[in-house]
Short mmCIF file of C-alpha atoms in Angstrom, two decimals:
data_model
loop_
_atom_site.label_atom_id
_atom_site.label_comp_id
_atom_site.label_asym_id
_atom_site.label_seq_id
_atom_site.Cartn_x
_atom_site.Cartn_y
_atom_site.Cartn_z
CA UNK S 1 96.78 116.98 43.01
CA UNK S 2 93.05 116.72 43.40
CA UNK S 3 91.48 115.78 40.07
CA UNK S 4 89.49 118.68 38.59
CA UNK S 5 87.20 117.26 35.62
CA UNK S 6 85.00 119.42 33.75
CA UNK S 7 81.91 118.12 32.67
CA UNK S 8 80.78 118.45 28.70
CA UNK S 9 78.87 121.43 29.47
CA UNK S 10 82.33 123.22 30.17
CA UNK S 11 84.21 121.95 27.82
CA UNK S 12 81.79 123.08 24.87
CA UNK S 13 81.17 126.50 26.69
CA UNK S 14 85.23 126.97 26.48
CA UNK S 15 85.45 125.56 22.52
CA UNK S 16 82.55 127.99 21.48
CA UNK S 17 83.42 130.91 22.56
CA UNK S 18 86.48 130.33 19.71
CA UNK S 19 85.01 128.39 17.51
CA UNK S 20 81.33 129.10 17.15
CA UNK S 21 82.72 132.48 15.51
CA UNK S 22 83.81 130.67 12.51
CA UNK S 23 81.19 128.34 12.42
CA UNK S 24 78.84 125.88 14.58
CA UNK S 25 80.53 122.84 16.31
CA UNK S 26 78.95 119.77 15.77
CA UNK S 27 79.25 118.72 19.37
CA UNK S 28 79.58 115.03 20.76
CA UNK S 29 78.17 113.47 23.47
CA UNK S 30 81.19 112.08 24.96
CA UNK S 31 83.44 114.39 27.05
CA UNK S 32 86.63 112.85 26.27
CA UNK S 33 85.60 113.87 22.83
CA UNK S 34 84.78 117.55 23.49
CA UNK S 35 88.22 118.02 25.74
CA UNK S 36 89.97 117.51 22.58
CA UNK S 37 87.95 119.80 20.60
CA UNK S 38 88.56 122.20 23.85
CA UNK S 39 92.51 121.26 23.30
CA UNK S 40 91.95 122.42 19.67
CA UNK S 41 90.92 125.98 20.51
CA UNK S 42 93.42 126.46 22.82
CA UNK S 43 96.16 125.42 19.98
CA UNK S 44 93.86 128.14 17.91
CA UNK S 45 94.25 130.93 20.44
CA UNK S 46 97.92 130.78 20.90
CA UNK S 47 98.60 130.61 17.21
CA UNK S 48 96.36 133.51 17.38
CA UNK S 49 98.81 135.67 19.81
CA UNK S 50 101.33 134.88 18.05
CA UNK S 51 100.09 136.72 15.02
CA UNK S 52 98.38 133.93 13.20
CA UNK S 53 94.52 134.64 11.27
CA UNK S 54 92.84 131.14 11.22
CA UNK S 55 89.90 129.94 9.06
CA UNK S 56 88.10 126.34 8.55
CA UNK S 57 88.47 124.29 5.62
CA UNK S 58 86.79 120.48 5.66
CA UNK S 59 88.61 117.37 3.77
CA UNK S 60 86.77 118.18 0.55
CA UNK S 61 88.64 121.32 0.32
CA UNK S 62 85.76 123.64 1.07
CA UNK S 63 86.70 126.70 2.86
CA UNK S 64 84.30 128.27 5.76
CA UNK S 65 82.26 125.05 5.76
CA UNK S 66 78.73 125.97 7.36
CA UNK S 67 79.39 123.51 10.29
CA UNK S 68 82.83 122.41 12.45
CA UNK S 69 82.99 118.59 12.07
CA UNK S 70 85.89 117.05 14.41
CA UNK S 71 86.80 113.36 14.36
CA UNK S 72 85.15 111.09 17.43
CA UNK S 73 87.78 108.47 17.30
CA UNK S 74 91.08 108.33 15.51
CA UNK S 75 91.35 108.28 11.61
CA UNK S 76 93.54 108.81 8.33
CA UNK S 77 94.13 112.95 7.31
CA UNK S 78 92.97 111.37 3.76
CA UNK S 79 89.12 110.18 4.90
CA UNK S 80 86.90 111.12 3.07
CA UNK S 81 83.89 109.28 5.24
CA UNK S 82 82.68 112.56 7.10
CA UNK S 83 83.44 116.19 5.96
CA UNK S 84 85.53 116.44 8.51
CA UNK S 85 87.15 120.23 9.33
CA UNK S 86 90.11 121.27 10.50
CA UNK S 87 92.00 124.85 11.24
CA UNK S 88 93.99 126.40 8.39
CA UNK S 89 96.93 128.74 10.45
CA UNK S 90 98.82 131.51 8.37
CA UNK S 91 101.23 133.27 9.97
CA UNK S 92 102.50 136.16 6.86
CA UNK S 93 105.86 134.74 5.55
CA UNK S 94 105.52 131.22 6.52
CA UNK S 95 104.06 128.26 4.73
CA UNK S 96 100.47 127.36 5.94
CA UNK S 97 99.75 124.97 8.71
CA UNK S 98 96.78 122.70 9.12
CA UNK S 99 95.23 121.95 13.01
CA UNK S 100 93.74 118.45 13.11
CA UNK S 101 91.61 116.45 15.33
CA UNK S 102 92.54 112.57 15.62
CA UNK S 103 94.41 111.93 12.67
CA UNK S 104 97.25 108.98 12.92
CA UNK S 105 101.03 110.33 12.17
CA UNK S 106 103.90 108.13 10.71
CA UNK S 107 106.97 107.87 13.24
CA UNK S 108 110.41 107.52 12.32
CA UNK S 109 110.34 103.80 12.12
CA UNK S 110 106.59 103.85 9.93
CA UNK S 111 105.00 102.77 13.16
CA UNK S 112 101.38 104.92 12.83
CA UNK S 113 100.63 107.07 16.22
CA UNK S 114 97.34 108.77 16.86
CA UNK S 115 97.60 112.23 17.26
CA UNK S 116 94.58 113.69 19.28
CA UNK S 117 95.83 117.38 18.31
CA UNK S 118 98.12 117.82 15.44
CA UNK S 119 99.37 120.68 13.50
CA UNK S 120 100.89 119.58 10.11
CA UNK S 121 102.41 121.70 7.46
CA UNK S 122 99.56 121.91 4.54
CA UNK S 123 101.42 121.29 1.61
CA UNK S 124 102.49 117.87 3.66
CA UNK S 125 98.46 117.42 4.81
CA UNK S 126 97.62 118.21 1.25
CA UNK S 127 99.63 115.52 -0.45
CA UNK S 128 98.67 112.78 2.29
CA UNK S 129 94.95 113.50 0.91
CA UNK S 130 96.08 113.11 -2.72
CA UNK S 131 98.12 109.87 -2.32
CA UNK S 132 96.00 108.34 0.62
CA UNK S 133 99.01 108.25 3.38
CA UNK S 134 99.72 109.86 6.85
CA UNK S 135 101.89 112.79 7.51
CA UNK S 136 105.41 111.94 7.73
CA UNK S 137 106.77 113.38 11.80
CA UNK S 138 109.04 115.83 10.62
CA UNK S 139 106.06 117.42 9.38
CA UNK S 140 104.16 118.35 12.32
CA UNK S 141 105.01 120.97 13.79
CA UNK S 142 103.12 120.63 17.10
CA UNK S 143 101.16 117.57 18.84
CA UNK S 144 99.36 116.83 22.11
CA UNK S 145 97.97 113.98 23.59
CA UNK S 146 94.95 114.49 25.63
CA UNK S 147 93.68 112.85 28.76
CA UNK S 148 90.14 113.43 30.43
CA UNK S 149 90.11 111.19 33.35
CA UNK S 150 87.92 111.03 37.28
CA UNK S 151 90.80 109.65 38.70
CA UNK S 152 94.41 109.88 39.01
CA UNK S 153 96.43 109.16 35.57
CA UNK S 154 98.62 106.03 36.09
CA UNK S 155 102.61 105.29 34.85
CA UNK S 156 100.96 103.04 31.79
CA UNK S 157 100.38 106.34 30.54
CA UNK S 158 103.36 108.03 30.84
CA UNK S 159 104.98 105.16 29.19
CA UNK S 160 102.68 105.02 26.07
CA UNK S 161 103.71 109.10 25.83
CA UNK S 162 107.63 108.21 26.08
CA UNK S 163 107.14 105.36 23.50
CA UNK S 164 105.15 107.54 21.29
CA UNK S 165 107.57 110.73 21.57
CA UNK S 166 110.76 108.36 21.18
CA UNK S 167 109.34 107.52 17.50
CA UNK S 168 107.08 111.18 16.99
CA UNK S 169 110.31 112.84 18.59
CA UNK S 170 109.65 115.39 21.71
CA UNK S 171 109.92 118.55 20.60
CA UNK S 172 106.94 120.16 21.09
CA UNK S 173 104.85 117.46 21.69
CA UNK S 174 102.95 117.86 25.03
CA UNK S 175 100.81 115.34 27.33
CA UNK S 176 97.98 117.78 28.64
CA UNK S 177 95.11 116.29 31.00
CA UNK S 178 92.82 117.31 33.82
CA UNK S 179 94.39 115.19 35.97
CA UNK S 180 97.83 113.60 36.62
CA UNK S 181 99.55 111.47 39.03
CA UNK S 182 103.13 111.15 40.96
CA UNK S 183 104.43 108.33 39.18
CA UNK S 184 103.39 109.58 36.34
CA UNK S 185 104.99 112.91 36.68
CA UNK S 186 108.02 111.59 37.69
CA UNK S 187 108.81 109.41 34.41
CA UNK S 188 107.87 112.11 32.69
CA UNK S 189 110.12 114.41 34.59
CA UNK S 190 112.52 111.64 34.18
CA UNK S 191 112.31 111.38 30.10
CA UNK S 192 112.76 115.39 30.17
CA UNK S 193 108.47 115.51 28.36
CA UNK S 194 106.42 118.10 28.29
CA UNK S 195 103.24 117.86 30.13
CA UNK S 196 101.21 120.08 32.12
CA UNK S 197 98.59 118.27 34.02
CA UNK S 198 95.30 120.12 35.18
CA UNK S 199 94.31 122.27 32.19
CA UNK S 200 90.81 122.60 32.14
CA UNK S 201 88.04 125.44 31.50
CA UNK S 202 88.02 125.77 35.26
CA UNK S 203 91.27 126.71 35.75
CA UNK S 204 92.14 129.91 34.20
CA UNK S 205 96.17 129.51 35.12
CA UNK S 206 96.32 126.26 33.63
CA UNK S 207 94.74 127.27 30.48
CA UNK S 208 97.30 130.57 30.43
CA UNK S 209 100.17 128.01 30.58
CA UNK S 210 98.44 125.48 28.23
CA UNK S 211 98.66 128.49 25.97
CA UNK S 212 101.99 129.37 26.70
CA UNK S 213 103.82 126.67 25.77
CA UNK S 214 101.48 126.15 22.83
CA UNK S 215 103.34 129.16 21.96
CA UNK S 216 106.74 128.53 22.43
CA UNK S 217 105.76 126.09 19.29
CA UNK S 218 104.75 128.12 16.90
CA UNK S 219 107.30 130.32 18.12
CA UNK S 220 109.96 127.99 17.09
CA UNK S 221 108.05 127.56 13.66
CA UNK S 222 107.91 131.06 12.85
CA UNK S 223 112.06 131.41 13.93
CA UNK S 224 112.62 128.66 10.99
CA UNK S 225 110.36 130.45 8.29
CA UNK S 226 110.13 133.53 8.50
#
């Protein structure tokens, strides 16, 4: 496929038009950055058709916090360096979930991933502030990795997303970029991952199936709770 990258100008056009309603975005300058705030809204708006009310909280426990404050490279879900924000998802019956930006995960063998999208269960996000760890994997419910590449994504990748999803598990964790690549797709296809390549603003489909299978996540959630 041809790659199809948006520039930064799209990317925060798409994120506001979600976001800015709860708050304003304090936007980077980097575009890699801004396609995983962009990821974030679309993880917002499906937990939003499936019923879900969302609000903002920062790390300091402060609900509607006057500005949205994402992470521009990875960090702990217990830093306290910036007041950083992140989505608070209720769906009625359910315990609350937590939407992050950048926060590193503990595997099944306590090897630390970065997460560029995760949504944890709050009473686990909630103790990993109090007692300074990461969230354990069997406490997030959904994650996605997110590329924003020119060019055409090579294997390395794919294999970095197998190792990853062999230790984070691979249910519902998804590999979504602007771009992709045949060997790529093929490993992937291969390891039985999810991935859909090509989700940008620009796209419209793409972003409808982005959204989709976002879905069939917090679908599976709510069939366990509620």
């Amino acid at each position: 496929m041809s790659v199809n990258k948006p520039n930064i100008s799209d990317l925060i056009n798409a994120y506001d038009s979600i976001l800015a309603a709860h708050a304003p975005v304090n936007h980077s300058s980097h575009a890699h950055d801004a396609y995983e705030v962009y990821l974030l809204s679309l993880v917002i708006r499906a937990a939003q058709a499936e019923g879900a009310t969302v609000h903002f909280e920062d790390n300091r426990n402060k609900s509607n916090p006057s500005k949205l404050v994402f992470r521009s490279s990875p960090s702990s879900i217990y830093s306290k360096v910036n007041s950083f924000t992140h989505a608070v998802i209720t769906f009625n019956g359910a315990p609350l979930l937590e939407a992050h930006v950048g926060v590193y995960v503990q595997g099944l063998a306590g090897v630390i991933h970065e997460c560029d999208v995760a949504v944890v269960d709050q009473h686990e996000a909630t103790f990993c502030r109090a007692h300074n760890v990461h969230p354990k994997k069997l406490k997030v419910v959904i994650a996605v990795e997110c590329k924003l590449y020119k060019d055409n994504l090579g294997i390395k990748i794919g294999r970095e997303f197998i190792g990853m999803t062999t230790d984070l598990g691979k249910a519902n964790r998804f590999l979504f970029s602007n771009s992709s690549g045949p060997s790529l797709e093929k490993i992937l296809v291969h390891h039985d991952r999810h991935r859909l390549m090509g989700v940008t603003p620009l796209d419209p489909d793409m972003e409808s199936e982005a959204i989709s299978k976002l879905r069939n996540g917090f679908r599976d959630y709510k069939a366990k709770h509620m």
